[in-house]
Amino acid sequence: MPSQDVLKAVETHPCYNDEAHRRFARMHLPVAPACNIQCNYCNRKYDCSNESRPGVTSEVLTPRQASDKVGMVLEKVPELKVIGIAGPGDPLANEATFETIDLIAKEHPGLTLCISTNGLALPGNAKRLYDLGVRFVTITMNAVDPKVGAKVYGKVGFQGKTYHGEEGASILLERQLLGLDECVALGMAVKINIVMIPGVNADHIPDIVREVKSRGAYSVNILPLIPVEGTVFEGMEAPTPAMRKALMDQCEGTGINIMRHCKQCRADAIGKLGEDRSAEFACGSCAPVKPITVDRLDDSIAVASTDSVHVDSGFGNAPSFYVYGPGEHHRLLEKVDVDTSAAVTGESHRSHIESILRSLKGASTVVVTEIGPLPAKVLEDAGVKVILASGAIEDVLKGI
C-alpha cells in the first residue's frame, strides 16, 4: 500500500487520478534515448507529428537543459505538478535520468517525480529512485507468461548479452516482478501499463492484472496497440474502443484501479492530458538562438518527395525536396538531396533543420506530409510557410 504522503500526492497526479487530469499538468523530460529491449510495436522515431504516441520527441535534452526548461514551463504553466521521464528510450537504461531527477529535486522542490520503465533495470534501482525523491513508477508489462511475452518482445539486452524469444521474455518478466515488489515495499505507487494487442496478449491481460494486483500495484492502464510503420506489428489491427472498454470493465472486477483517461503521451509532452503544449516550448531549454536567415531570392516552393511525383515525406525524414518556381505552371527548378543519416537530437537537430532550410535556396513555402514542433518553429522564425499535404505533387501545387 502506498504511503500516506504518496496517496496525498495522487490527488494532483494527472495519470493516477481521473479528476486531477482536468486541473493539473504534467511535463515529460526527454532525457533518456537509450533502450534495453525492443518491443515489436515500438519505433522510437524522433520528430513525429503524432502527438499521441509514446517514444517520440522533437529533441533530447541534457539534464541541465531539462531542469532549465522546467523553470521556463513553470512560469507559463503554474498548474504544473508532475515531472515525468518516459523516454524516448527506457529511463533506467540512461544515467542522465538519475542526474535529471537529482537536479529537479534540488532546483524545483515540491514537484512530484515520476518514472515510466519497462522494468528490466528496476531491481536495485528502485531504492535509488526512492532516495532521489521518486514516489511514482509506471512499469509496462505485456505478459506474465514467457510464451506470450516472446510474441511481444523482439529482444532483451541484459548484462551485456542479447536474448530472444521465451528466454528474453523470461528474464524481463522476472526482473519486472522483482522491481514491482521492491517499489511496493518502499511505499511507492506503481501503475502497470499494458499494451492491448489483439491475437497476441489481449486474452492474457486479465491474468496480468490479477498478478500485479496480488503484488500491490496501485492501478492498471490498458493501452490500445498503435500499429506503427516500421515495426513488426505495423500490419496488425488495433483494438476497437468497444473491445478495450469491455476488457477494462472485466479487469476492474478484480478490484484494482483502472485508468481510463490515458492519452498515450509523447516523451516530451507538456500540459494537461489531451492539451499538449510541447510545441510552445520547443528547444525552450536551449540558449537563445538567433533565428536563421536565408536570402529570399524568389517565391519558390520546396516539396518533400521520394519519387518526384508525390508529396510523401515528413520534413524530418525526407530524403529529397523538389523545388518549384512561382507562377501558374510551377516549373521544376532543382532537386535537393538531404542527408537523412544526420543526428536528430538537441542542438544537432536544430543545426540539421537549418542546413536543410539553407539548401532549399530561400524557398518561401515548404510542402510536407508532417512536421514536428521544433522544425515548425525554426521555419516559422525564418518566415517560411509550411503546408501539410499528401498526394500528387501536380494536384497539390495547383491548390497553392
Short mmCIF file of C-alpha atoms in Angstrom, two decimals:
data_model
loop_
_atom_site.label_atom_id
_atom_site.label_comp_id
_atom_site.label_asym_id
_atom_site.label_seq_id
_atom_site.Cartn_x
_atom_site.Cartn_y
_atom_site.Cartn_z
CA MET A 1 0.00 0.00 0.00
CA PRO A 2 1.44 3.43 -0.91
CA SER A 3 2.39 5.67 1.99
CA GLN A 4 0.03 8.42 3.16
CA ASP A 5 2.27 11.07 1.60
CA VAL A 6 2.06 9.29 -1.75
CA LEU A 7 -1.72 8.93 -1.52
CA LYS A 8 -1.89 12.68 -0.87
CA ALA A 9 0.23 13.32 -3.97
CA VAL A 10 -2.17 11.17 -6.02
CA GLU A 11 -4.70 13.99 -5.66
CA THR A 12 -2.66 16.15 -8.05
CA HIS A 13 -1.20 13.46 -10.33
CA PRO A 14 -2.98 13.52 -13.72
CA CYS A 15 -2.13 9.90 -14.59
CA TYR A 16 -3.15 8.41 -11.24
CA ASN A 17 -6.31 10.46 -10.66
CA ASP A 18 -9.10 10.99 -13.17
CA GLU A 19 -10.18 14.29 -11.59
CA ALA A 20 -6.62 15.61 -11.31
CA HIS A 21 -6.03 15.47 -15.07
CA ARG A 22 -8.68 18.15 -15.57
CA ARG A 23 -6.92 20.60 -13.24
CA PHE A 24 -3.22 19.80 -13.11
CA ALA A 25 -0.47 19.48 -15.71
CA ARG A 26 2.49 17.19 -16.20
CA MET A 27 5.75 17.59 -18.09
CA HIS A 28 7.75 14.77 -19.65
CA LEU A 29 11.50 15.30 -19.93
CA PRO A 30 13.05 13.50 -22.95
CA VAL A 31 16.49 12.83 -21.47
CA ALA A 32 16.67 9.05 -21.99
CA PRO A 33 17.27 7.97 -25.62
CA ALA A 34 18.82 4.52 -24.99
CA CYS A 35 16.66 1.43 -24.53
CA ASN A 36 17.50 -2.06 -23.29
CA ILE A 37 14.73 -4.02 -25.03
CA GLN A 38 12.97 -3.96 -28.40
CA CYS A 39 9.19 -4.25 -28.37
CA ASN A 40 7.53 -5.39 -31.58
CA TYR A 41 5.19 -2.39 -31.53
CA CYS A 42 7.79 0.32 -30.88
CA ASN A 43 9.57 2.63 -33.30
CA ARG A 44 11.24 5.45 -31.34
CA LYS A 45 11.20 7.91 -34.23
CA TYR A 46 12.09 11.47 -33.33
CA ASP A 47 10.23 14.46 -34.71
CA CYS A 48 6.91 12.72 -35.28
CA SER A 49 3.81 14.88 -35.71
CA ASN A 50 1.66 12.28 -33.94
CA GLU A 51 1.12 13.90 -30.53
CA SER A 52 -0.32 10.72 -29.03
CA ARG A 53 2.39 8.12 -29.36
CA PRO A 54 4.88 7.19 -26.66
CA GLY A 55 8.54 7.05 -27.54
CA VAL A 56 8.75 10.09 -29.82
CA THR A 57 10.20 13.51 -29.16
CA SER A 58 11.41 16.53 -31.10
CA GLU A 59 14.59 16.88 -29.05
CA VAL A 60 16.62 15.00 -26.47
CA LEU A 61 17.70 17.18 -23.56
CA THR A 62 20.70 17.09 -21.26
CA PRO A 63 19.93 17.08 -17.52
CA ARG A 64 20.95 20.74 -17.34
CA GLN A 65 18.69 21.69 -20.24
CA ALA A 66 15.84 19.70 -18.72
CA SER A 67 15.97 21.50 -15.37
CA ASP A 68 16.21 24.90 -17.07
CA LYS A 69 13.23 24.03 -19.22
CA VAL A 70 11.19 23.05 -16.17
CA GLY A 71 11.81 26.53 -14.78
CA MET A 72 10.62 28.12 -18.02
CA VAL A 73 7.48 25.99 -18.17
CA LEU A 74 6.61 26.70 -14.54
CA GLU A 75 6.47 30.41 -15.37
CA LYS A 76 3.80 29.81 -18.03
CA VAL A 77 2.09 26.69 -16.71
CA PRO A 78 1.54 27.30 -12.98
CA GLU A 79 -0.69 24.22 -12.75
CA LEU A 80 2.35 22.01 -13.44
CA LYS A 81 2.58 19.44 -10.66
CA VAL A 82 4.27 16.33 -12.08
CA ILE A 83 7.63 15.82 -13.78
CA GLY A 84 7.90 12.50 -15.58
CA ILE A 85 10.67 10.77 -17.52
CA ALA A 86 9.27 8.31 -20.03
CA GLY A 87 11.83 8.08 -22.79
CA PRO A 88 12.19 8.21 -25.67
CA GLY A 89 14.03 5.02 -24.61
CA ASP A 90 13.92 3.42 -21.19
CA PRO A 91 14.77 5.87 -18.39
CA LEU A 92 16.63 3.31 -16.31
CA ALA A 93 18.96 2.49 -19.22
CA ASN A 94 20.23 6.08 -19.11
CA GLU A 95 22.36 7.61 -16.35
CA ALA A 96 21.03 11.01 -17.45
CA THR A 97 17.70 10.05 -15.87
CA PHE A 98 19.18 9.97 -12.39
CA GLU A 99 21.17 13.16 -12.95
CA THR A 100 17.99 14.92 -14.12
CA ILE A 101 15.91 13.75 -11.15
CA ASP A 102 18.61 14.96 -8.78
CA LEU A 103 18.66 18.41 -10.42
CA ILE A 104 14.88 18.75 -10.47
CA ALA A 105 14.56 17.75 -6.81
CA LYS A 106 17.15 20.35 -5.79
CA GLU A 107 16.16 23.22 -8.09
CA HIS A 108 12.38 22.75 -8.27
CA PRO A 109 11.30 21.23 -4.95
CA GLY A 110 7.64 20.47 -4.47
CA LEU A 111 7.09 18.84 -7.85
CA THR A 112 6.04 15.19 -7.95
CA LEU A 113 8.64 12.98 -9.67
CA CYS A 114 7.53 10.07 -11.83
CA ILE A 115 9.31 7.41 -13.92
CA SER A 116 7.97 5.10 -16.63
CA THR A 117 10.04 2.00 -17.38
CA ASN A 118 9.90 -1.46 -18.92
CA GLY A 119 11.19 -2.73 -15.59
CA LEU A 120 14.26 -4.61 -16.77
CA ALA A 121 16.64 -2.39 -14.80
CA LEU A 122 14.23 -1.63 -11.95
CA PRO A 123 15.55 -4.16 -9.38
CA GLY A 124 18.30 -2.42 -7.46
CA ASN A 125 17.36 0.96 -8.91
CA ALA A 126 14.04 1.20 -7.09
CA LYS A 127 15.78 2.27 -3.87
CA ARG A 128 17.98 4.68 -5.82
CA LEU A 129 14.89 6.30 -7.31
CA TYR A 130 13.22 6.45 -3.90
CA ASP A 131 16.25 8.12 -2.34
CA LEU A 132 16.15 10.77 -5.09
CA GLY A 133 12.51 11.54 -4.27
CA VAL A 134 10.61 9.44 -6.84
CA ARG A 135 7.37 8.07 -5.44
CA PHE A 136 5.52 7.11 -8.66
CA VAL A 137 6.70 4.37 -11.01
CA THR A 138 4.96 3.01 -14.09
CA ILE A 139 6.02 -0.41 -15.41
CA THR A 140 4.96 -1.53 -18.87
CA MET A 141 4.18 -5.27 -18.59
CA ASN A 142 2.62 -7.00 -21.55
CA ALA A 143 2.73 -10.61 -20.33
CA VAL A 144 3.18 -12.78 -17.25
CA ASP A 145 3.73 -15.86 -19.40
CA PRO A 146 7.04 -16.04 -21.32
CA LYS A 147 5.28 -17.79 -24.22
CA VAL A 148 3.11 -14.70 -24.67
CA GLY A 149 5.97 -12.33 -23.96
CA ALA A 150 8.05 -13.96 -26.70
CA LYS A 151 5.46 -12.71 -29.21
CA VAL A 152 5.67 -9.13 -27.89
CA TYR A 153 9.41 -8.57 -27.39
CA GLY A 154 11.93 -8.85 -30.20
CA LYS A 155 14.99 -8.79 -27.98
CA VAL A 156 16.11 -8.12 -24.42
CA GLY A 157 19.56 -6.79 -23.56
CA PHE A 158 20.72 -7.88 -20.11
CA GLN A 159 24.18 -7.94 -18.51
CA GLY A 160 25.97 -7.46 -21.80
CA LYS A 161 24.10 -10.17 -23.70
CA THR A 162 21.10 -10.12 -26.04
CA TYR A 163 18.29 -12.61 -25.52
CA HIS A 164 15.38 -13.51 -27.81
CA GLY A 165 12.14 -15.46 -27.62
CA GLU A 166 11.00 -17.06 -24.39
CA GLU A 167 14.44 -16.76 -22.82
CA GLY A 168 14.42 -12.98 -23.19
CA ALA A 169 10.79 -12.73 -22.12
CA SER A 170 11.51 -14.82 -19.01
CA ILE A 171 14.38 -12.60 -17.95
CA LEU A 172 12.31 -9.47 -18.47
CA LEU A 173 9.31 -10.86 -16.55
CA GLU A 174 11.44 -11.95 -13.60
CA ARG A 175 13.01 -8.50 -13.38
CA GLN A 176 9.66 -6.71 -13.75
CA LEU A 177 8.07 -8.63 -10.89
CA LEU A 178 11.11 -8.19 -8.67
CA GLY A 179 11.15 -4.45 -9.40
CA LEU A 180 7.42 -4.20 -8.69
CA ASP A 181 7.91 -5.94 -5.34
CA GLU A 182 10.76 -3.58 -4.40
CA CYS A 183 8.75 -0.45 -5.27
CA VAL A 184 5.70 -1.62 -3.32
CA ALA A 185 7.85 -2.46 -0.31
CA LEU A 186 9.21 1.10 -0.36
CA GLY A 187 5.69 2.55 -0.28
CA MET A 188 5.71 3.81 -3.87
CA ALA A 189 2.62 3.95 -6.07
CA VAL A 190 3.07 1.62 -9.05
CA LYS A 191 0.96 1.82 -12.19
CA ILE A 192 1.11 -1.03 -14.69
CA ASN A 193 0.81 -0.14 -18.37
CA ILE A 194 -0.34 -2.95 -20.65
CA VAL A 195 -0.49 -2.65 -24.44
CA MET A 196 -3.57 -4.49 -25.69
CA ILE A 197 -2.60 -6.48 -28.80
CA PRO A 198 -5.50 -8.47 -30.28
CA GLY A 199 -4.50 -12.01 -31.14
CA VAL A 200 -1.30 -11.76 -29.10
CA ASN A 201 -1.93 -10.83 -25.46
CA ALA A 202 -5.48 -9.44 -25.26
CA ASP A 203 -6.96 -12.63 -23.76
CA HIS A 204 -3.99 -12.85 -21.39
CA ILE A 205 -4.41 -9.37 -19.89
CA PRO A 206 -6.78 -10.41 -17.03
CA ASP A 207 -4.01 -12.77 -15.86
CA ILE A 208 -1.54 -9.86 -15.86
CA VAL A 209 -3.94 -7.73 -13.84
CA ARG A 210 -4.55 -10.42 -11.25
CA GLU A 211 -0.82 -11.00 -10.83
CA VAL A 212 0.14 -7.34 -10.37
CA LYS A 213 -2.81 -6.67 -8.06
CA SER A 214 -1.71 -9.54 -5.85
CA ARG A 215 1.70 -7.88 -5.57
CA GLY A 216 0.32 -4.48 -4.56
CA ALA A 217 0.18 -2.49 -7.81
CA TYR A 218 -1.87 0.69 -7.36
CA SER A 219 -3.51 0.88 -10.80
CA VAL A 220 -3.56 -0.55 -14.32
CA ASN A 221 -3.66 1.27 -17.65
CA ILE A 222 -4.69 -0.78 -20.68
CA LEU A 223 -3.50 1.00 -23.82
CA PRO A 224 -4.60 0.11 -27.36
CA LEU A 225 -1.94 -1.05 -29.79
CA ILE A 226 -0.87 1.65 -32.25
CA PRO A 227 0.31 -0.16 -35.40
CA VAL A 228 3.39 1.90 -36.23
CA GLU A 229 5.13 1.85 -39.58
CA GLY A 230 8.50 0.14 -39.47
CA THR A 231 7.62 -2.25 -36.63
CA VAL A 232 6.83 -5.97 -36.56
CA PHE A 233 3.23 -5.13 -35.69
CA GLU A 234 2.71 -2.45 -38.35
CA GLY A 235 0.17 -4.56 -40.23
CA MET A 236 -1.87 -5.58 -37.20
CA GLU A 237 -5.31 -4.26 -36.33
CA ALA A 238 -5.66 -2.01 -33.30
CA PRO A 239 -8.38 -2.98 -30.81
CA THR A 240 -11.63 -1.10 -31.16
CA PRO A 241 -12.73 1.23 -28.34
CA ALA A 242 -15.52 -1.23 -27.54
CA MET A 243 -13.05 -4.12 -27.22
CA ARG A 244 -10.82 -2.10 -24.95
CA LYS A 245 -13.70 -0.89 -22.78
CA ALA A 246 -15.00 -4.42 -22.34
CA LEU A 247 -11.56 -5.57 -21.22
CA MET A 248 -11.20 -2.66 -18.80
CA ASP A 249 -14.61 -3.42 -17.34
CA GLN A 250 -13.63 -7.06 -16.89
CA CYS A 251 -10.35 -6.20 -15.20
CA GLU A 252 -11.95 -3.62 -12.95
CA GLY A 253 -13.85 -6.51 -11.42
CA THR A 254 -10.62 -7.59 -9.74
CA GLY A 255 -10.81 -4.51 -7.51
CA ILE A 256 -7.79 -2.67 -8.91
CA ASN A 257 -7.97 0.94 -10.10
CA ILE A 258 -8.28 1.16 -13.90
CA MET A 259 -7.02 4.27 -15.67
CA ARG A 260 -9.49 5.27 -18.38
CA HIS A 261 -8.23 8.73 -19.41
CA CYS A 262 -4.78 7.94 -20.85
CA LYS A 263 -3.76 9.94 -23.95
CA GLN A 264 -0.65 7.86 -24.82
CA CYS A 265 1.57 10.89 -24.49
CA ARG A 266 4.80 11.73 -26.27
CA ALA A 267 8.11 11.59 -24.43
CA ASP A 268 8.19 15.41 -24.44
CA ALA A 269 4.54 16.15 -23.59
CA ILE A 270 3.74 19.30 -21.61
CA GLY A 271 0.42 20.45 -20.14
CA LYS A 272 -2.82 18.81 -19.13
CA LEU A 273 -3.65 15.42 -20.61
CA GLY A 274 -5.22 15.95 -24.01
CA GLU A 275 -3.99 19.57 -24.17
CA ASP A 276 -0.35 19.12 -25.16
CA ARG A 277 1.65 22.36 -25.25
CA SER A 278 5.11 20.99 -26.07
CA ALA A 279 5.27 22.98 -29.33
CA GLU A 280 5.25 26.21 -27.31
CA PHE A 281 8.47 25.22 -25.61
CA ALA A 282 10.37 23.54 -28.45
CA CYS A 283 14.08 23.93 -27.73
CA GLY A 284 12.98 26.19 -24.88
CA SER A 285 15.82 24.97 -22.70
CA CYS A 286 18.50 25.87 -25.19
CA ALA A 287 20.44 29.10 -25.05
CA PRO A 288 18.78 31.88 -27.07
CA VAL A 289 19.37 31.20 -30.74
CA LYS A 290 19.29 33.85 -33.40
CA PRO A 291 16.66 32.90 -36.00
CA ILE A 292 18.15 31.51 -39.19
CA THR A 293 18.25 33.95 -42.08
CA VAL A 294 18.21 32.98 -45.75
CA ASP A 295 18.35 35.02 -48.92
CA ARG A 296 14.78 35.19 -50.20
CA LEU A 297 15.55 35.10 -53.92
CA ASP A 298 12.09 34.16 -55.10
CA ASP A 299 8.79 32.59 -54.04
CA SER A 300 9.82 29.02 -54.78
CA ILE A 301 8.10 26.01 -53.23
CA ALA A 302 10.03 23.03 -51.82
CA VAL A 303 8.14 19.72 -51.86
CA ALA A 304 9.21 16.68 -49.82
CA SER A 305 9.11 13.66 -52.10
CA THR A 306 10.85 10.34 -52.70
CA ASP A 307 9.78 9.90 -56.32
CA SER A 308 9.27 13.42 -57.77
CA VAL A 309 5.61 12.57 -58.29
CA HIS A 310 4.03 12.51 -54.85
CA VAL A 311 4.21 14.51 -51.62
CA ASP A 312 5.07 11.55 -49.42
CA SER A 313 7.60 12.58 -46.75
CA GLY A 314 7.73 14.48 -43.49
CA PHE A 315 10.21 17.31 -43.02
CA GLY A 316 12.49 15.35 -40.73
CA ASN A 317 12.69 12.16 -42.82
CA ALA A 318 12.54 13.48 -46.40
CA PRO A 319 15.47 12.15 -48.49
CA SER A 320 14.90 14.86 -51.06
CA PHE A 321 13.00 18.06 -51.84
CA TYR A 322 11.87 19.14 -55.29
CA VAL A 323 11.97 22.91 -55.65
CA TYR A 324 9.41 24.54 -57.95
CA GLY A 325 9.28 28.12 -59.19
CA PRO A 326 6.37 30.50 -58.60
CA GLY A 327 3.64 31.16 -61.08
CA GLU A 328 0.78 29.26 -62.61
CA HIS A 329 2.83 26.36 -64.02
CA HIS A 330 5.31 25.87 -61.16
CA ARG A 331 8.38 24.95 -63.21
CA LEU A 332 10.74 22.45 -61.54
CA LEU A 333 13.96 24.26 -60.66
CA GLU A 334 16.05 21.58 -58.96
CA LYS A 335 16.18 18.51 -56.76
CA VAL A 336 17.83 18.91 -53.34
CA ASP A 337 19.04 15.72 -51.66
CA VAL A 338 19.09 15.57 -47.85
CA ASP A 339 21.44 13.59 -45.62
CA THR A 340 18.92 11.62 -43.54
CA SER A 341 21.70 9.98 -41.52
CA ALA A 342 22.43 13.25 -39.69
CA ALA A 343 21.83 13.49 -35.93
CA VAL A 344 18.30 14.45 -34.91
CA THR A 345 18.65 15.36 -31.26
CA GLY A 346 19.31 18.51 -29.25
CA GLU A 347 21.35 21.28 -30.86
CA SER A 348 22.48 18.94 -33.64
CA HIS A 349 18.81 18.59 -34.54
CA ARG A 350 18.38 22.34 -34.88
CA SER A 351 21.57 22.62 -36.95
CA HIS A 352 20.32 19.85 -39.23
CA ILE A 353 17.00 21.62 -39.72
CA GLU A 354 18.74 24.90 -40.54
CA SER A 355 21.07 23.20 -43.02
CA ILE A 356 18.06 21.72 -44.83
CA LEU A 357 16.41 25.13 -44.99
CA ARG A 358 19.53 26.77 -46.39
CA SER A 359 19.86 24.06 -49.04
CA LEU A 360 16.39 24.96 -50.30
CA LYS A 361 17.79 28.22 -51.64
CA GLY A 362 15.34 30.56 -49.99
CA ALA A 363 12.10 28.70 -50.69
CA SER A 364 9.25 30.65 -49.14
CA THR A 365 6.98 27.60 -48.83
CA VAL A 366 7.66 24.01 -47.78
CA VAL A 367 5.18 21.22 -48.51
CA VAL A 368 5.43 18.08 -46.35
CA THR A 369 3.18 15.32 -45.05
CA GLU A 370 4.11 16.09 -41.42
CA ILE A 371 6.39 18.23 -39.31
CA GLY A 372 7.36 18.23 -35.65
CA PRO A 373 7.23 21.15 -33.19
CA LEU A 374 10.93 22.06 -33.38
CA PRO A 375 11.32 22.25 -37.19
CA ALA A 376 7.95 24.01 -37.40
CA LYS A 377 9.26 26.68 -35.01
CA VAL A 378 12.55 27.06 -36.90
CA LEU A 379 10.73 27.50 -40.21
CA GLU A 380 8.26 29.93 -38.68
CA ASP A 381 11.11 32.04 -37.28
CA ALA A 382 12.66 32.08 -40.75
CA GLY A 383 9.41 33.28 -42.33
CA VAL A 384 8.83 30.05 -44.24
CA LYS A 385 5.25 28.88 -44.73
CA VAL A 386 4.55 25.20 -44.07
CA ILE A 387 1.80 23.35 -45.92
CA LEU A 388 0.77 19.85 -44.83
CA ALA A 389 -0.42 17.78 -47.77
CA SER A 390 -0.18 14.42 -49.47
CA GLY A 391 -0.91 13.04 -52.90
CA ALA A 392 0.23 14.00 -56.40
CA ILE A 393 2.60 16.99 -56.45
CA GLU A 394 0.85 18.39 -59.50
CA ASP A 395 -2.51 18.45 -57.71
CA VAL A 396 -1.05 19.92 -54.54
CA LEU A 397 0.71 22.75 -56.38
CA LYS A 398 -2.50 23.68 -58.18
CA GLY A 399 -4.07 24.39 -54.81
CA ILE A 400 -1.30 26.73 -53.63
#
